[in-house]
Coordinates of C-alpha atoms in Angstrom, one line a residue:
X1 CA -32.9 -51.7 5.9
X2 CA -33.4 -49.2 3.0
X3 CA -33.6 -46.5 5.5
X4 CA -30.3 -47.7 7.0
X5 CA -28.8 -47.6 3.8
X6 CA -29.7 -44.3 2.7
X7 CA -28.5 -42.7 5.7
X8 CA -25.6 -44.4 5.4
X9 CA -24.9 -43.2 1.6
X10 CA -26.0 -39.8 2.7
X11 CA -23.3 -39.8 6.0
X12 CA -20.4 -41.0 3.5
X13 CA -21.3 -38.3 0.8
X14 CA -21.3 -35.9 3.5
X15 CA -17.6 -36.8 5.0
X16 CA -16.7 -36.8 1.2
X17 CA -17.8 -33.4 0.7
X18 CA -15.9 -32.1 3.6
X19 CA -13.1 -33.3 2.8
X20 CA -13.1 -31.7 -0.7
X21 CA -14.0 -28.8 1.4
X22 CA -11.3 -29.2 3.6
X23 CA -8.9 -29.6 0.3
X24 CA -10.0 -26.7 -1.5
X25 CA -9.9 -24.4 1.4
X26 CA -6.2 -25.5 1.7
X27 CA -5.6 -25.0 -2.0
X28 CA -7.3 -21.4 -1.4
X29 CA -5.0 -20.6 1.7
X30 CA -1.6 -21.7 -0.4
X31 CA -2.4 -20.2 -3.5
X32 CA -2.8 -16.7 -1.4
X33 CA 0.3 -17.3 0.2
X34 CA 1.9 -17.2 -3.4
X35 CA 0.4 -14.3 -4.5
X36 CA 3.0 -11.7 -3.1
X37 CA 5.8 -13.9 -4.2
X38 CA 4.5 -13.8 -7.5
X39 CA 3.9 -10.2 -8.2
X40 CA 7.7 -9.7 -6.8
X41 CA 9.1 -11.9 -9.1
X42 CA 6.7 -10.3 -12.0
X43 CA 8.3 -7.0 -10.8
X44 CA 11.7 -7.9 -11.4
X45 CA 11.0 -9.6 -14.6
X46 CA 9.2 -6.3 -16.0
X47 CA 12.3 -4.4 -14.6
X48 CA 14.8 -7.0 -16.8
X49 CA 12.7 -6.6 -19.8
X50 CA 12.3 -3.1 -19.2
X51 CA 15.9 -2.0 -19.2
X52 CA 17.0 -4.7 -21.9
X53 CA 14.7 -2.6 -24.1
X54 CA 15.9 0.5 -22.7
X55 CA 19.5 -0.3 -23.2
X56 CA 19.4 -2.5 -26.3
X57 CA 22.8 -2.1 -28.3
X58 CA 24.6 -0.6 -25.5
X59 CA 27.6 -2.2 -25.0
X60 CA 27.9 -4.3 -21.5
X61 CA 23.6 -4.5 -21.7
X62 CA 23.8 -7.9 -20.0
X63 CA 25.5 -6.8 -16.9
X64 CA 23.2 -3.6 -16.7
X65 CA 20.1 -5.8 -16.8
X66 CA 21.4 -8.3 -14.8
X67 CA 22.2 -5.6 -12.2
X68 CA 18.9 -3.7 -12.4
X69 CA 17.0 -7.1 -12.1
X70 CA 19.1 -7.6 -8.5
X71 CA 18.7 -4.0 -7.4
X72 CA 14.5 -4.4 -7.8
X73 CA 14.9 -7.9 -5.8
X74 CA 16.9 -5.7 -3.1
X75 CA 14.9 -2.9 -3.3
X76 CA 11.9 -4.9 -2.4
X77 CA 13.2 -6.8 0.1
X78 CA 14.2 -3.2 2.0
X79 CA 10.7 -2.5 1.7
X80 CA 9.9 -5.6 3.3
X81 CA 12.4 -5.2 6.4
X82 CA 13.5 -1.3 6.7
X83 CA 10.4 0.3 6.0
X84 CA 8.4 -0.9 9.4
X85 CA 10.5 1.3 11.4
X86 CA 8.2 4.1 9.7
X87 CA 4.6 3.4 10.4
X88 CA 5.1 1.0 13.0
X89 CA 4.9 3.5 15.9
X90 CA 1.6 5.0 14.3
X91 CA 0.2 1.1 13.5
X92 CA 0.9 0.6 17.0
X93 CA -0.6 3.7 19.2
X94 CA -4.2 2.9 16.9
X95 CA -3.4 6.1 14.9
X96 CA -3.5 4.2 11.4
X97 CA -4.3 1.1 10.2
X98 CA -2.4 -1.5 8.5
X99 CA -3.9 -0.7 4.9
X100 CA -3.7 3.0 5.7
X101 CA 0.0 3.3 6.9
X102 CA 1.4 1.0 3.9
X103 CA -0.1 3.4 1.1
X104 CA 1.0 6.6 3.3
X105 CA 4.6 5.3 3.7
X106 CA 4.6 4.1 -0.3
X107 CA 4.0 7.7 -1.0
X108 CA 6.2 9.4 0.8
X109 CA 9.3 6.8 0.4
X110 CA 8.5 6.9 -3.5
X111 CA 8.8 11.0 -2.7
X112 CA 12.2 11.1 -0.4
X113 CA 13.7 8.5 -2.9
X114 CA 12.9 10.5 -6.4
X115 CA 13.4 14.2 -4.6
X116 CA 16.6 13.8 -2.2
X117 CA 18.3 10.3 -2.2
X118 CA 20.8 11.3 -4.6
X119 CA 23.5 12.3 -2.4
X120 CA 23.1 9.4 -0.1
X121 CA 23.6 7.3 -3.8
X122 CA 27.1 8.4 -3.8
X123 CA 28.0 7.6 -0.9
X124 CA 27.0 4.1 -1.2
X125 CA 28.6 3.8 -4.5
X126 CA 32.0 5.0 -4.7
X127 CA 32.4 6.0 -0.8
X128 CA 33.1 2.4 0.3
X129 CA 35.6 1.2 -2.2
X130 CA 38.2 3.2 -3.6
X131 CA 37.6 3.6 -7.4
X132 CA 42.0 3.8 -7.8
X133 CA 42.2 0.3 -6.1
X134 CA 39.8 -1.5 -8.3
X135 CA 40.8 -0.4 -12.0
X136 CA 39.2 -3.2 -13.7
X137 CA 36.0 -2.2 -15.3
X138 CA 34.8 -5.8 -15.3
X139 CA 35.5 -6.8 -12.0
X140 CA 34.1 -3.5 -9.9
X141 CA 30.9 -4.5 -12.0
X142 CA 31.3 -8.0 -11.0
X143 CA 31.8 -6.4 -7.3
X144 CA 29.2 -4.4 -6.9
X145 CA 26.9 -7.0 -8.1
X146 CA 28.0 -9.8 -5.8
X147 CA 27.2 -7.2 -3.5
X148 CA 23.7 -6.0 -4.0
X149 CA 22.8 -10.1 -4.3
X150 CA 24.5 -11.1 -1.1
X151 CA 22.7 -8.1 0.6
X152 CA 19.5 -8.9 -0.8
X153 CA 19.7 -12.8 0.0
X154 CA 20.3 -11.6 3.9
X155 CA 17.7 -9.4 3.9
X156 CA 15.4 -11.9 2.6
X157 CA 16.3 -14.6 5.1
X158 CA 15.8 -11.3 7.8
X159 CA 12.7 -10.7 7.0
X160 CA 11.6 -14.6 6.9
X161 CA 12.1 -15.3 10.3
X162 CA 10.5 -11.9 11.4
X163 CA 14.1 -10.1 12.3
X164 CA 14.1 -6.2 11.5
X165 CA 17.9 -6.2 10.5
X166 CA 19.8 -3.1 9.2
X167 CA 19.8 -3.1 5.1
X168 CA 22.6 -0.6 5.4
X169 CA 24.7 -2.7 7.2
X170 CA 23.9 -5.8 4.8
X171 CA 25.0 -3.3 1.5
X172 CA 27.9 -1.5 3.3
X173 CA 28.8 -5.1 4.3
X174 CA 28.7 -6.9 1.1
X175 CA 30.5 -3.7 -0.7
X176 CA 33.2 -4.5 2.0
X177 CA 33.4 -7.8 1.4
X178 CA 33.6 -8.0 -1.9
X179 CA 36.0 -5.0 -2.8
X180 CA 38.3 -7.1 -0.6
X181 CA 37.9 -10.0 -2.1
X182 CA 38.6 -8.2 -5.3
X183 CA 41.5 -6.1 -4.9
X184 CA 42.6 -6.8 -1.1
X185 CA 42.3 -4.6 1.9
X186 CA 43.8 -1.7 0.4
X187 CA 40.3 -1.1 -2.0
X188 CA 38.3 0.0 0.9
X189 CA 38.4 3.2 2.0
X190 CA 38.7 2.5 6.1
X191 CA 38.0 6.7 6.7
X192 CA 34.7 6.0 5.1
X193 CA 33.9 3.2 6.6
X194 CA 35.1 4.2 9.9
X195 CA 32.4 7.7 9.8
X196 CA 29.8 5.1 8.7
X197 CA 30.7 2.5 11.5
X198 CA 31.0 5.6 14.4
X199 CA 27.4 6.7 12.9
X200 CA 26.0 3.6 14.0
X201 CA 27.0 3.9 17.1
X202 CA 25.7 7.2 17.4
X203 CA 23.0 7.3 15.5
X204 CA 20.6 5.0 18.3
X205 CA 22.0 7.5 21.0
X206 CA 21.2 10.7 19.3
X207 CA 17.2 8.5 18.6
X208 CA 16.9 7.9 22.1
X209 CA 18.4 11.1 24.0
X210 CA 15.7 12.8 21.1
X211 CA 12.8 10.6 22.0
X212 CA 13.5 11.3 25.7
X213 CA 13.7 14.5 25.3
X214 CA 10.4 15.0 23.3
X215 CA 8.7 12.7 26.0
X216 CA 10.0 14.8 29.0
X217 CA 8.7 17.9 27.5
X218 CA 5.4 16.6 26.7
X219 CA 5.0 15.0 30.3
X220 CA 6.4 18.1 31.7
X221 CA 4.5 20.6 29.4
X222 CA 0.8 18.7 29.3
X223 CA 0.3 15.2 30.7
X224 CA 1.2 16.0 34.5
X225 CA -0.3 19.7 34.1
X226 CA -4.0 20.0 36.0
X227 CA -5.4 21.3 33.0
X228 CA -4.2 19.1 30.4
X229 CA -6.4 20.5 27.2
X230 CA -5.4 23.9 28.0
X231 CA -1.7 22.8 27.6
X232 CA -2.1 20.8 25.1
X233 CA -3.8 23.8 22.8
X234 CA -0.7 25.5 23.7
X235 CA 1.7 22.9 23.0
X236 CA 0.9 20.2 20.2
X237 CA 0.7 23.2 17.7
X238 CA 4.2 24.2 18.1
X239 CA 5.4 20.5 17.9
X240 CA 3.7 19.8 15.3
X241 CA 5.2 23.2 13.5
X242 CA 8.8 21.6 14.7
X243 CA 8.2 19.2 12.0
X244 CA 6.5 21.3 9.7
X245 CA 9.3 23.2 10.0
X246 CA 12.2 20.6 9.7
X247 CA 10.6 19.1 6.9
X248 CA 10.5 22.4 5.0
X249 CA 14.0 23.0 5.5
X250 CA 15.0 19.8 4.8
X251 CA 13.1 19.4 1.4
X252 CA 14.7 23.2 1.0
X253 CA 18.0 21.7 1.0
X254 CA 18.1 18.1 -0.7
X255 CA 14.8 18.3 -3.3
X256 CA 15.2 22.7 -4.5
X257 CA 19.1 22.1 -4.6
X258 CA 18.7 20.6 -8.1
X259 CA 16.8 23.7 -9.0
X260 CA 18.3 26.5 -7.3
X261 CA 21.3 27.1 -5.1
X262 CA 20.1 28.5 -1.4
X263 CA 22.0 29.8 1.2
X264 CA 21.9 28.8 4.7
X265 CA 19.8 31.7 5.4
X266 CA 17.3 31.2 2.8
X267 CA 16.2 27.8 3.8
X268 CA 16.4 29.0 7.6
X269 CA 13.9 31.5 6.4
X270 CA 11.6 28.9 4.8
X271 CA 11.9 26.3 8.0
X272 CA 10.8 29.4 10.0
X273 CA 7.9 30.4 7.5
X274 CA 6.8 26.8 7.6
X275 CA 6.7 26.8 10.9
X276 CA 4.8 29.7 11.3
X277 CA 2.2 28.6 9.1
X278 CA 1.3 25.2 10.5
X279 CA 1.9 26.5 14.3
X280 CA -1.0 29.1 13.0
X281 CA -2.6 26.5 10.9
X282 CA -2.8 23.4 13.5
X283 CA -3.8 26.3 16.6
X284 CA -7.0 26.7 14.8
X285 CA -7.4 22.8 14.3
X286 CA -6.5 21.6 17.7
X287 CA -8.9 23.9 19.6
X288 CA -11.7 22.7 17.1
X289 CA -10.7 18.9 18.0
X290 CA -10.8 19.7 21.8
X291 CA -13.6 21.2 22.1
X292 CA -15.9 19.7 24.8
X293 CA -13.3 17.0 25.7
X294 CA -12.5 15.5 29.1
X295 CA -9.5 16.5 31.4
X296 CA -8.4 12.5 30.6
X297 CA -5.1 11.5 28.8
X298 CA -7.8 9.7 26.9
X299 CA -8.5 12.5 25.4
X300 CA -4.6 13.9 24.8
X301 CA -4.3 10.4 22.9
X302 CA -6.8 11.6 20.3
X303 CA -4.9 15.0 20.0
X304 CA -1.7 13.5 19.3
X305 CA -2.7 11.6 16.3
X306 CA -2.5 13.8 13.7
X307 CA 0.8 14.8 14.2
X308 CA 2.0 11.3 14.4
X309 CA 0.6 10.4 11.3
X310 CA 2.7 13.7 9.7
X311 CA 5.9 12.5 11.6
X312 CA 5.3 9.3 10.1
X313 CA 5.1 10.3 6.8
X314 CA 8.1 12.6 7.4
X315 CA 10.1 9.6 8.2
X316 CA 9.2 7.8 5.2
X317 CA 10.0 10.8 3.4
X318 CA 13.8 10.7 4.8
X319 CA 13.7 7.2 4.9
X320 CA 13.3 6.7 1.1
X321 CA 16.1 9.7 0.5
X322 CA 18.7 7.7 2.9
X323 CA 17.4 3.9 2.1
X324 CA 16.8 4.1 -1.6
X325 CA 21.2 4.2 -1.9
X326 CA 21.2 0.6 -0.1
X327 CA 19.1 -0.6 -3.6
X328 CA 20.7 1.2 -6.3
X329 CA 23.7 2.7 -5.0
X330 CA 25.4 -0.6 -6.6
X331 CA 22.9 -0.5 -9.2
X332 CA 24.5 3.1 -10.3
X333 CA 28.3 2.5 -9.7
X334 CA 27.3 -0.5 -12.4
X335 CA 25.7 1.6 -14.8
X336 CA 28.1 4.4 -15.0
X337 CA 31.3 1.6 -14.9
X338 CA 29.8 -0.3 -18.2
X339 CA 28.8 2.8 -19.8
X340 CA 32.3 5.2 -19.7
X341 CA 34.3 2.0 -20.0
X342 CA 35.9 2.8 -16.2
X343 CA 35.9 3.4 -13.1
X344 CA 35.1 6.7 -12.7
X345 CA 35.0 9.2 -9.3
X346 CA 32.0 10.9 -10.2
X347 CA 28.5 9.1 -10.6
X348 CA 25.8 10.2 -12.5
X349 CA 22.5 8.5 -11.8
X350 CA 19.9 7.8 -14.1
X351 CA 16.2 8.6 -13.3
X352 CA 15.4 5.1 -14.3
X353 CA 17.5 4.3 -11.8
X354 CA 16.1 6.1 -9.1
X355 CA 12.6 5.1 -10.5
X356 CA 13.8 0.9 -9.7
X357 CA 14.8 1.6 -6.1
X358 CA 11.6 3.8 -5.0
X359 CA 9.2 1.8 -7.0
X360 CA 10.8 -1.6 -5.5
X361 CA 10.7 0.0 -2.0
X362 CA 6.9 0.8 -2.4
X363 CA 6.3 -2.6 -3.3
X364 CA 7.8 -4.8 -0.9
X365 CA 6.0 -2.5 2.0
X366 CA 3.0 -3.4 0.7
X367 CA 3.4 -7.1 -0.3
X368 CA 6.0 -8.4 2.3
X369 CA 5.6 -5.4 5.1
X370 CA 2.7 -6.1 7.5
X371 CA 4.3 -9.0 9.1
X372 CA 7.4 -6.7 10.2
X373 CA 5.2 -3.7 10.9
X374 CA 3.3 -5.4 13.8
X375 CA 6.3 -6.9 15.5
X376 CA 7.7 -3.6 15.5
X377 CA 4.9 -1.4 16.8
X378 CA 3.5 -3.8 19.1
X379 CA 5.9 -6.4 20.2
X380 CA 9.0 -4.6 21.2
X381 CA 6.7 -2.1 23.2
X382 CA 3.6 -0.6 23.9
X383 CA 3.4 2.2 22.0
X384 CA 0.3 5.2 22.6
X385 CA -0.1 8.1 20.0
X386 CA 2.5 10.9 22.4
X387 CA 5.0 7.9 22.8
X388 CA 5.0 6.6 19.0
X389 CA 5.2 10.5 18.0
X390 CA 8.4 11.0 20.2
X391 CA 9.7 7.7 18.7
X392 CA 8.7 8.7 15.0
X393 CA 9.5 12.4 15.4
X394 CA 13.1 11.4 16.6
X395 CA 13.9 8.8 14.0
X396 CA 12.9 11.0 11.6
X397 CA 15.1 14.0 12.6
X398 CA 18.2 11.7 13.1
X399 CA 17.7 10.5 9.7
X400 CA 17.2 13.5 8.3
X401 CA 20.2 15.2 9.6
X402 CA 22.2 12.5 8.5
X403 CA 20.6 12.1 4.9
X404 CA 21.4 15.9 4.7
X405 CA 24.9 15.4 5.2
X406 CA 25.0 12.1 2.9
X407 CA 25.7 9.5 5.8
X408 CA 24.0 6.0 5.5
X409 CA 22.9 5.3 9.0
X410 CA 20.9 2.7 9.9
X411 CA 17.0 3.6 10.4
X412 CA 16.6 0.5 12.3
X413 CA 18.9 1.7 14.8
X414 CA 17.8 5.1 15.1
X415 CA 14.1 3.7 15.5
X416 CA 15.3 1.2 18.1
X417 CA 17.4 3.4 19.8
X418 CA 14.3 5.9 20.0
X419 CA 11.6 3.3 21.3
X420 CA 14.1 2.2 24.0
X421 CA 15.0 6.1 24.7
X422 CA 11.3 6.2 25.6
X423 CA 10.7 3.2 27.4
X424 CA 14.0 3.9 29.7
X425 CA 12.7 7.8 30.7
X426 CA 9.1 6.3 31.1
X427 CA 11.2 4.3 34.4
X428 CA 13.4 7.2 35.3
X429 CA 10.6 9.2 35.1
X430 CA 8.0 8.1 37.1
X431 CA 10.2 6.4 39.8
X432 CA 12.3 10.5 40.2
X433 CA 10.4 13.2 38.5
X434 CA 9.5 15.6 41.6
X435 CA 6.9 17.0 39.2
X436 CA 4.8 14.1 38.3
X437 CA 4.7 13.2 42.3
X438 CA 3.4 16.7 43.2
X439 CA 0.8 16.2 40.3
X440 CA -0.3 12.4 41.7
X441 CA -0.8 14.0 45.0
X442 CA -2.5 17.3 44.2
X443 CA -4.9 14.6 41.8
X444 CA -5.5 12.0 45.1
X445 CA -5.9 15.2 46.9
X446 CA -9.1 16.2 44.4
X447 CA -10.1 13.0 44.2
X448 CA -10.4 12.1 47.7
X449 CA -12.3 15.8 47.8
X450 CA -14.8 15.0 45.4
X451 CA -15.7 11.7 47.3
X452 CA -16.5 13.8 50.8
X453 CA -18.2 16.1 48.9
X454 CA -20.4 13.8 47.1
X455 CA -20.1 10.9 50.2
X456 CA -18.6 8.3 47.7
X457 CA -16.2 5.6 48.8
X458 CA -16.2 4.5 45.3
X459 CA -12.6 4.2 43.5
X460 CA -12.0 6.7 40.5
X461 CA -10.7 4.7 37.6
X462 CA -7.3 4.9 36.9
X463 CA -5.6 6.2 33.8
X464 CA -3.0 4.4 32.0
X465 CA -0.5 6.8 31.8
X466 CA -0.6 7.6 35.3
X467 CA -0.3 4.6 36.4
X468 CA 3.1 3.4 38.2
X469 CA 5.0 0.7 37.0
X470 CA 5.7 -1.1 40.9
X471 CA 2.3 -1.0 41.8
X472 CA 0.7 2.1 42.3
X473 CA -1.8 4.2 41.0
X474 CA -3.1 7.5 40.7
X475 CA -5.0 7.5 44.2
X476 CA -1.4 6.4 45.8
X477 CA -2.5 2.9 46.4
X478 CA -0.4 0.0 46.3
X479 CA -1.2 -3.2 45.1
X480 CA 1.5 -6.2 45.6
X481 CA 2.1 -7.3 41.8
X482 CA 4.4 -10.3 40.7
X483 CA 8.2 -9.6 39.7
X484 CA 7.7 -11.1 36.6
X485 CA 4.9 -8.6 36.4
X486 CA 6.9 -5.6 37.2
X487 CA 9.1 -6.7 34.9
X488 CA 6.5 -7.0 31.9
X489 CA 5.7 -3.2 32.7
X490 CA 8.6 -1.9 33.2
X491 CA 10.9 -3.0 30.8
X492 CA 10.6 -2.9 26.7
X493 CA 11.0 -6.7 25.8
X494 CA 14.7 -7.2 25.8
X495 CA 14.4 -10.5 24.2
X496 CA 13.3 -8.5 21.1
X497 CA 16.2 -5.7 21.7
X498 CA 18.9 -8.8 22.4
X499 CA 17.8 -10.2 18.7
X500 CA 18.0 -6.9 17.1
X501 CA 21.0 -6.6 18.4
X502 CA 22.5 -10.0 18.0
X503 CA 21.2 -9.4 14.2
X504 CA 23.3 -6.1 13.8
X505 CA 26.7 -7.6 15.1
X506 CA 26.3 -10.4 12.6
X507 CA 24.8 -8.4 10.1
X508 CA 28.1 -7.0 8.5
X509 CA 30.5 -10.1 8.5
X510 CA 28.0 -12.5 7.4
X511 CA 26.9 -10.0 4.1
X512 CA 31.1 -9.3 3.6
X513 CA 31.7 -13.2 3.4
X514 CA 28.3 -13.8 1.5
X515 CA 29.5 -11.0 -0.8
X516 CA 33.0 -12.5 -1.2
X517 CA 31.6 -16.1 -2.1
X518 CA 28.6 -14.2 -4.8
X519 CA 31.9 -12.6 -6.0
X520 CA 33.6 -16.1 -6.6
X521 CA 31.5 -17.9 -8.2
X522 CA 30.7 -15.2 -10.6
X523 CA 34.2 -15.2 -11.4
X524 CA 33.5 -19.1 -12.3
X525 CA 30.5 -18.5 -14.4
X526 CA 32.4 -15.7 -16.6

């Protein structure tokens, strides 16, 4: 019996042991859930404390604090939504991991927001609402404020239930809706808003006729020639230079314009030089990497990965100059309102201004992004190193462009736009391009060679990239396959492109009444 008992004891200690187990491994998993939550809200506390002290005895503190406090909660919840369109391409295609691609995209958004977002800034603030049809002080402040924290609250709700939505349509829209709701129609400025509108129509057009094209040449140019390494020594340097090249020109423009004045020719000149410099530079490093390599797109995968990972950080640059105006775009028209006593034209924009939105950017990619950055790179669809680069590369010349000439376009649509640019051409491609058919049948032809020669009947394996999407392979076989199979391959998900979408029609209206009922009630609480 005493045996009996003992075991007995020892079987109920151990189920009570389990369960505290059980509970403290619980407790473990929540409390780690809160941690990212927590440091956000510590972020915008130290932002409120850190401007009260800054602007301690100015007149209309309150409302700057207030407004800076709002712009760090929308500045991180960009960074949390926006930013994946970035590094999700090179997250996807292997070419950086998670950790690795958050702390190169805080970098250079922290860079593109501090060196060239100012111009994009302006745009934001007084482009949207006519400074003449709002001539209260007190209620463009109140405005602009309903509008950042209706914008932000959409965001946030975005990004909870995994939907990359634009952030520039959620500010553009709450700036709409409440400079209605404050002064009537007449206080937006529809020529503005019509340029920004017609952008983002074009601006995923322009992403995916880009993408296409880069894909095309780098089919064309390396992946269906017989010698792939030899074309790709010829040809990843100069593409690689492209960027190089852009990026130099662009930084030429927005970041040495608050230095020196250049002419057109000037910065041509230092795009050129730029150019010239990595083309010779990356030469030198691409022959290195392919020494000894196989004739495999395997081996054209590891090639392209550099360059992606530099197009992904070019993005983020121009990324941070055209996204940091969706967080303190507001923030500024507030500042410069309270502190000339009205509603001025002309903005001027505080470093410490600047210094909220980048910051705030940086730290919502890292705390909130990962989630956003898979479903992005791998979910919408599937992404190698030349295909992410043509995606990357293309959203980050649209934005550029546009940056450079201060319109907010959407990076979500431009990176959209771009991954479906690709996944359409991958179709056209391979069911009309005369060139890759002549290269599948001079290939079967070698193979089939090699076999007589060597009196194998055994099946070469396939490569990915050459494969076809109804069946075939590169040997010219034909296997029957599913539709819902041909489908899968074919197609990028469109369940994922019909929610994007679906997100960006109801984007705008729902931030415009959100920002009209923030405007309201702050009304109430004066």
């Amino acid at each position: 019996m005493a045996d009996t008992t003992d075991s007995t004891r020892k079987t109920t200690l151990d189920k009570d042991l389990d369960k505290l187990v059980r509970v403290e491994e619980a407790t473990t998993f929540l409390a780690r859930g809160l941690v990212a939550p927590g440091i956000a809200l510590f972020f915008m506390a130290f932002v409120a404390v850190a401007v009260a002290i800054f602007t301690a005895g100015d007149p209309g503190a309150i409302a700057i604090v207030a407004a800076a406090a709002i712009g760090a909660y929308m500045a991180l919840n960009i960074g949390a939504n926006d930013v994946a369109n970035n590094v999700a391409p090179a997250v996807g295609a292997r070419a950086l991991t998670m950790g690795g691609a958050l702390m190169l995209a805080a970098v250079f958004e922290t860079a593109g927001a501090l060196i060239a977002g100012g111009d994009v800034v302006q745009t934001i603030s007084r482009g949207i609402i006519d400074p003449a049809a709002v001539a209260d002080p007190a209620i463009f402040v109140r405005a602009m404020m309903a509008a950042v924290f209706a914008s932000a609250i959409w965001i946030n709700l975005a990004t909870a239930i995994g939907a990359p939505v634009s952030t520039t349509h959620s500010v553009v829209g709450g700036v709409m809706g409440a400079g209605i709701t404050a002064a009537g129609l007449a206080a937006v400025d529809w020529g503005v808003m019509g340029g920004i509108a017609a952008s983002w129509v074009v601006s995923p057009l322009l992403g995916g006729l880009i993408a296409a094209g880069f894909l095309a040449f780098i089919k064309a140019r390396i992946i269906y020639q017989d010698d792939k390494i030899r074309a790709a020594r010829l040809w990843v340097p100069i593409l690689i230079g492209i960027m190089a090249g852009a990026f130099s020109a662009y930084l030429a423009t927005k970041g040495l314009s608050k230095l020196i004045r250049l002419d057109g020719t000037s910065i041509l000149v230092i795009g050129g030089g730029a150019f010239l410099l990595t083309w010779g530079l990356s030469q030198m490093l691409v022959r290195r990497q392919s020494a000894g390599m196989e004739n495999r797109n395997q081996s054209l995968r590891r090639l392209f990965k550099l360059p992606l990972i530099v197009s992904a950080a070019l993005l983020s640059f121009a990324h941070g100059a055209n996204d940091v105006a969706n967080a303190v775009g507001p923030l500024a028209a507030i500042v410069q309102t309270v502190r000339s006593g009205g509603v001025d034209g002309a903005v001027a924009i505080p470093l410490w201004v600047m210094l909220i939105g980048a910051f705030g950017i940086s730290f919502g990619l890292l705390l909130f992004g990962p989630r956003l950055v898979r479903m992005v790179g791998e979910q919408i669809t599937k992404l190698n190193p030349m295909r992410a680069f043509c995606v990357a590369l293309s959203a980050a010349l649209t934005v550029i462009v546009a940056s450079w000439f201060g319109l907010p376009v959407s990076s979500t649509h431009i990176a959209v736009g771009a991954v479906f640019g690709v996944g359409f051409f991958r179709e056209w491609y391979t069911a009309n391009s005369p060139r890759r058919r002549a290269y599948m049948e001079r290939k079967a032809e070698r193979l089939r060679a090699e076999r007589r020669a060597n009196g194998s009947v055994a099946e070469a394996e396939p490569e990915a990239e050459d494969a076809d999407f109804d069946g075939g392979s590169e040997t010219g076989a034909t296997e029957p396959v599913s539709r819902e199979d041909v489908i899968r391959r074919r197609l990028v998900r469109r369940a994922h492109f019909s929610t994007i979408v679906a997100a960006w029609v109801v984007t705008v209206p729902a931030t415009a009444l959100l920002a009209s009922g923030v405007f309201l009630l702050l009304g109430t609480l004066r």
